[in-house]
Short mmCIF file of C-alpha atoms in Angstrom, two decimals:
data_model
loop_
_atom_site.label_atom_id
_atom_site.label_comp_id
_atom_site.label_asym_id
_atom_site.label_seq_id
_atom_site.Cartn_x
_atom_site.Cartn_y
_atom_site.Cartn_z
CA MET A 1 174.21 -36.26 -182.60
CA ALA A 2 176.76 -38.78 -181.39
CA ARG A 3 175.47 -41.57 -179.23
CA PRO A 4 176.60 -41.34 -175.57
CA ARG A 5 179.48 -43.63 -174.84
CA LYS A 6 179.05 -46.40 -172.33
CA PRO A 7 181.30 -46.12 -169.27
CA LEU A 8 184.48 -48.09 -169.79
CA LEU A 9 184.50 -51.47 -168.12
CA SER A 10 186.86 -51.59 -165.15
CA ARG A 11 187.63 -53.79 -162.17
CA ASP A 12 185.88 -51.28 -159.92
CA ARG A 13 182.68 -51.36 -162.00
CA ILE A 14 182.67 -55.15 -162.01
CA VAL A 15 183.26 -55.35 -158.26
CA GLU A 16 180.55 -52.78 -157.57
CA ALA A 17 178.01 -54.65 -159.70
CA ALA A 18 178.96 -58.02 -158.21
CA GLY A 19 178.78 -56.61 -154.69
CA ALA A 20 175.29 -55.26 -155.34
CA LEU A 21 174.17 -58.67 -156.61
CA VAL A 22 175.64 -60.44 -153.58
CA ASP A 23 173.99 -57.99 -151.20
CA THR A 24 170.55 -58.32 -152.73
CA GLU A 25 170.47 -61.92 -153.97
CA GLY A 26 173.33 -63.84 -152.38
CA LEU A 27 176.50 -65.51 -153.58
CA ASP A 28 174.76 -67.87 -155.99
CA SER A 29 173.41 -64.93 -157.98
CA VAL A 30 176.86 -64.01 -159.25
CA SER A 31 177.95 -65.43 -162.59
CA THR A 32 179.95 -63.92 -165.40
CA ARG A 33 176.91 -64.11 -167.67
CA ARG A 34 174.71 -62.32 -165.13
CA LEU A 35 177.32 -59.65 -164.45
CA ALA A 36 177.86 -59.05 -168.15
CA ALA A 37 174.12 -58.50 -168.59
CA VAL A 38 173.98 -56.09 -165.65
CA LEU A 39 176.95 -54.15 -166.96
CA GLY A 40 175.73 -54.18 -170.58
CA VAL A 41 178.84 -55.84 -171.94
CA SER A 42 179.76 -59.15 -173.50
CA GLY A 43 180.69 -61.97 -171.15
CA PRO A 44 184.25 -62.46 -172.44
CA SER A 45 185.07 -58.81 -171.70
CA LEU A 46 185.01 -59.60 -167.98
CA TYR A 47 187.95 -61.94 -168.46
CA ASN A 48 190.15 -58.96 -169.31
CA HIS A 49 189.91 -58.08 -165.61
CA PHE A 50 189.18 -61.33 -163.75
CA ARG A 51 189.96 -64.94 -164.62
CA ASN A 52 186.82 -66.39 -163.08
CA LYS A 53 183.91 -65.94 -160.70
CA ASP A 54 186.01 -66.80 -157.64
CA GLU A 55 188.37 -63.92 -158.36
CA ILE A 56 185.42 -61.57 -158.62
CA LEU A 57 184.03 -62.72 -155.27
CA ASP A 58 187.49 -62.36 -153.75
CA ALA A 59 187.54 -58.76 -154.93
CA VAL A 60 184.07 -58.13 -153.50
CA ALA A 61 185.21 -59.56 -150.16
CA ASP A 62 188.30 -57.37 -150.23
CA ALA A 63 186.18 -54.29 -150.88
CA VAL A 64 184.29 -55.07 -147.68
CA SER A 65 187.56 -55.54 -145.76
CA ALA A 66 188.62 -52.11 -146.98
CA GLN A 67 185.68 -50.60 -145.08
CA VAL A 68 187.09 -51.73 -141.71
CA ASP A 69 188.57 -48.93 -139.60
CA LEU A 70 192.24 -49.53 -138.75
CA SER A 71 193.06 -46.10 -137.34
CA MET A 72 193.16 -47.44 -133.78
CA PHE A 73 196.28 -49.43 -134.63
CA GLU A 74 198.29 -46.44 -135.83
CA ALA A 75 201.28 -45.52 -133.70
CA SER A 76 199.87 -42.05 -133.04
CA ASP A 77 196.55 -43.38 -131.70
CA PRO A 78 196.29 -43.15 -127.88
CA ARG A 79 194.12 -46.24 -127.36
CA ASP A 80 195.70 -49.17 -125.53
CA TRP A 81 195.60 -52.60 -127.13
CA PRO A 82 192.35 -53.82 -125.48
CA ALA A 83 190.49 -50.65 -126.50
CA ALA A 84 191.99 -50.85 -129.99
CA LEU A 85 190.88 -54.47 -130.39
CA HIS A 86 187.41 -53.60 -129.14
CA ASP A 87 186.90 -50.67 -131.50
CA TRP A 88 188.35 -52.56 -134.44
CA ALA A 89 186.09 -55.55 -133.76
CA VAL A 90 183.02 -53.30 -133.66
CA SER A 91 184.02 -51.71 -136.98
CA TYR A 92 184.76 -55.09 -138.54
CA ARG A 93 181.42 -56.54 -137.46
CA ALA A 94 179.58 -53.47 -138.76
CA ALA A 95 181.17 -53.95 -142.18
CA LEU A 96 180.16 -57.61 -142.23
CA ALA A 97 176.66 -56.86 -140.96
CA ALA A 98 176.18 -54.48 -143.88
CA HIS A 99 177.17 -57.23 -146.35
CA PRO A 100 176.21 -60.54 -144.67
CA HIS A 101 176.12 -62.66 -147.82
CA ILE A 102 179.85 -62.19 -148.47
CA VAL A 103 180.82 -63.36 -144.96
CA PRO A 104 181.42 -67.00 -146.00
CA VAL A 105 184.07 -65.79 -148.44
CA LEU A 106 185.68 -63.54 -145.86
CA ALA A 107 185.63 -66.33 -143.29
CA GLN A 108 188.05 -68.32 -145.45
CA GLY A 109 190.82 -65.84 -144.61
CA PRO A 110 192.58 -63.06 -146.53
CA GLY A 111 194.53 -65.24 -148.96
CA ARG A 112 196.13 -62.74 -151.33
CA ARG A 113 193.54 -60.01 -150.89
CA PRO A 114 195.35 -56.67 -150.21
CA ALA A 115 192.80 -55.07 -147.88
CA GLY A 116 192.33 -58.29 -145.95
CA LEU A 117 196.08 -58.63 -145.54
CA ARG A 118 196.31 -55.04 -144.30
CA VAL A 119 193.76 -55.91 -141.61
CA ALA A 120 195.73 -58.98 -140.54
CA ASP A 121 199.00 -57.05 -140.60
CA ALA A 122 197.60 -54.20 -138.52
CA VAL A 123 196.20 -56.49 -135.81
CA PHE A 124 199.31 -58.66 -135.60
CA GLY A 125 201.65 -55.66 -135.59
CA ALA A 126 199.69 -53.90 -132.86
CA MET A 127 199.68 -56.96 -130.62
CA VAL A 128 203.44 -57.51 -131.03
CA SER A 129 204.06 -53.81 -130.36
CA ALA A 130 201.99 -54.15 -127.17
CA GLY A 131 204.35 -56.88 -125.97
CA TRP A 132 202.56 -60.07 -126.97
CA PRO A 133 204.91 -62.80 -128.25
CA PRO A 134 204.45 -63.33 -132.00
CA ALA A 135 202.81 -66.74 -131.53
CA GLN A 136 200.26 -65.31 -129.10
CA ALA A 137 199.68 -62.33 -131.39
CA THR A 138 198.85 -64.81 -134.15
CA TYR A 139 196.41 -66.64 -131.89
CA ILE A 140 194.72 -63.37 -130.94
CA GLY A 141 194.26 -62.39 -134.58
CA ALA A 142 192.80 -65.81 -135.32
CA LEU A 143 190.41 -65.93 -132.38
CA MET A 144 189.17 -62.41 -133.09
CA ARG A 145 188.42 -63.38 -136.68
CA TYR A 146 186.62 -66.53 -135.53
CA PHE A 147 184.49 -64.52 -133.12
CA ILE A 148 183.67 -61.65 -135.45
CA THR A 149 182.91 -63.65 -138.57
CA GLY A 150 181.02 -66.23 -136.55
CA SER A 151 178.79 -63.56 -135.10
CA ALA A 152 178.07 -62.25 -138.60
CA LEU A 153 177.26 -65.61 -140.18
CA GLY A 154 173.81 -65.77 -138.62
CA SER A 155 171.37 -64.16 -136.25
CA PHE A 156 170.49 -65.88 -132.98
CA ALA A 157 167.31 -63.85 -132.63
CA ARG A 158 166.19 -64.54 -136.19
CA GLY A 159 166.33 -68.24 -135.41
CA PHE A 160 163.07 -67.99 -133.47
CA VAL A 161 159.66 -67.49 -135.09
CA ASP A 162 157.29 -64.76 -133.95
CA ASP A 163 154.48 -67.24 -133.33
CA GLU A 164 153.70 -67.49 -129.62
CA THR A 165 152.09 -70.91 -130.08
CA ALA A 166 155.35 -72.39 -131.36
CA TYR A 167 156.81 -72.49 -127.85
CA ASP A 168 154.37 -74.40 -125.67
CA PRO A 169 155.33 -73.93 -121.98
CA ALA A 170 154.61 -77.61 -121.44
CA ASP A 171 157.46 -78.47 -123.78
CA TYR A 172 159.70 -75.42 -123.39
CA PRO A 173 159.11 -73.94 -119.92
CA HIS A 174 161.86 -71.33 -120.33
CA LEU A 175 161.00 -70.06 -123.81
CA GLY A 176 157.78 -68.22 -123.03
CA GLN A 177 159.16 -64.98 -124.50
CA ALA A 178 161.14 -66.51 -127.36
CA HIS A 179 158.58 -65.40 -129.94
CA LEU A 180 159.53 -61.79 -129.16
CA LEU A 181 163.17 -62.22 -130.17
CA ALA A 182 162.61 -61.82 -133.90
CA ASP A 183 161.30 -58.28 -133.43
CA ARG A 184 164.32 -57.45 -131.27
CA ARG A 185 166.93 -58.95 -133.56
CA GLN A 186 169.31 -56.00 -133.68
CA GLN A 187 169.17 -55.40 -129.93
CA VAL A 188 169.72 -59.08 -129.11
CA ASP A 189 172.46 -59.73 -131.66
CA GLU A 190 174.40 -56.55 -130.92
CA GLY A 191 174.04 -57.10 -127.18
CA ALA A 192 175.30 -60.66 -127.50
CA PHE A 193 178.26 -59.52 -129.60
CA GLU A 194 179.24 -56.80 -127.12
CA THR A 195 178.87 -59.18 -124.16
CA GLY A 196 181.04 -61.81 -125.81
CA LEU A 197 183.60 -59.27 -127.00
CA ARG A 198 184.08 -57.78 -123.55
CA ALA A 199 184.35 -61.24 -121.97
CA LEU A 200 186.95 -62.21 -124.56
CA LEU A 201 188.97 -59.03 -124.00
CA ASP A 202 188.76 -59.34 -120.21
CA GLY A 203 190.23 -62.83 -120.54
CA LEU A 204 193.03 -61.57 -122.77
CA VAL A 205 193.86 -58.81 -120.29
CA LEU A 206 194.22 -61.41 -117.51
CA GLN A 207 196.43 -63.53 -119.72
CA TYR A 208 198.51 -60.48 -120.61
CA GLU A 209 199.03 -59.64 -116.95
CA ARG A 210 200.17 -63.20 -116.23
CA THR A 211 202.43 -63.80 -119.21
CA VAL A 212 203.52 -60.43 -120.58
CA ALA A 213 203.31 -57.74 -117.93
CA GLY A 214 204.62 -59.97 -115.15
CA GLY A 215 201.55 -59.53 -112.99
CA THR A 216 200.58 -61.67 -110.02
CA VAL A 217 197.29 -63.03 -111.34
CA PRO A 218 197.56 -66.85 -110.97
CA ASP A 219 197.00 -69.14 -113.90
CA PRO A 220 194.26 -71.59 -112.79
CA ARG A 221 195.74 -74.33 -115.01
CA THR A 222 198.90 -74.43 -112.86
CA ARG A 223 197.20 -74.85 -109.49
CA ASP A 224 197.99 -78.00 -107.52
CA ASP A 225 194.73 -78.20 -105.60
#
């Protein structure tokens, strides 16, 4: 009986294996030697698909970007630009939260990554279509990326230990409940993200009314008093 053939090596198989390693063990776990062992192939065979480890990590990052919902930016979608930005930001953060170890690579920007560039193009195009000047649309895309990736780089709640004795009221009179944060990580981190996102969008709406829609909301920076 013929021996079963091994699945052919492909970019997708390499990216899937590398992504699994990043998710479970972090960025430092990925090497061409380690990937070759996981895939059951010789190390040099990987170089038929990727030149180096950085290209592999770029591809893993792009696979995560491809998970972000962009449907809210389609011309046929009824959501206005603030609602579209909100829903996109929630989807983007969810993708990063599912793969937190790849966030440092994504935070560097899209570079030449196709899915990452589609995200940037969709956000910029939607803001320009809504009436934002191109420069402001660029700023909005940048600040949204700063906010979303920053929120995914670490957990505020996880930064506190669950030991009640660590926060002596004599030293930290306002941290009497801080030891409870670790057990409420998801609630705290998601609540903080939503609070910040809505504050950010409310500010953009005010700016839009002043500078784009011709509203009467005064700009506090131009006051004389």
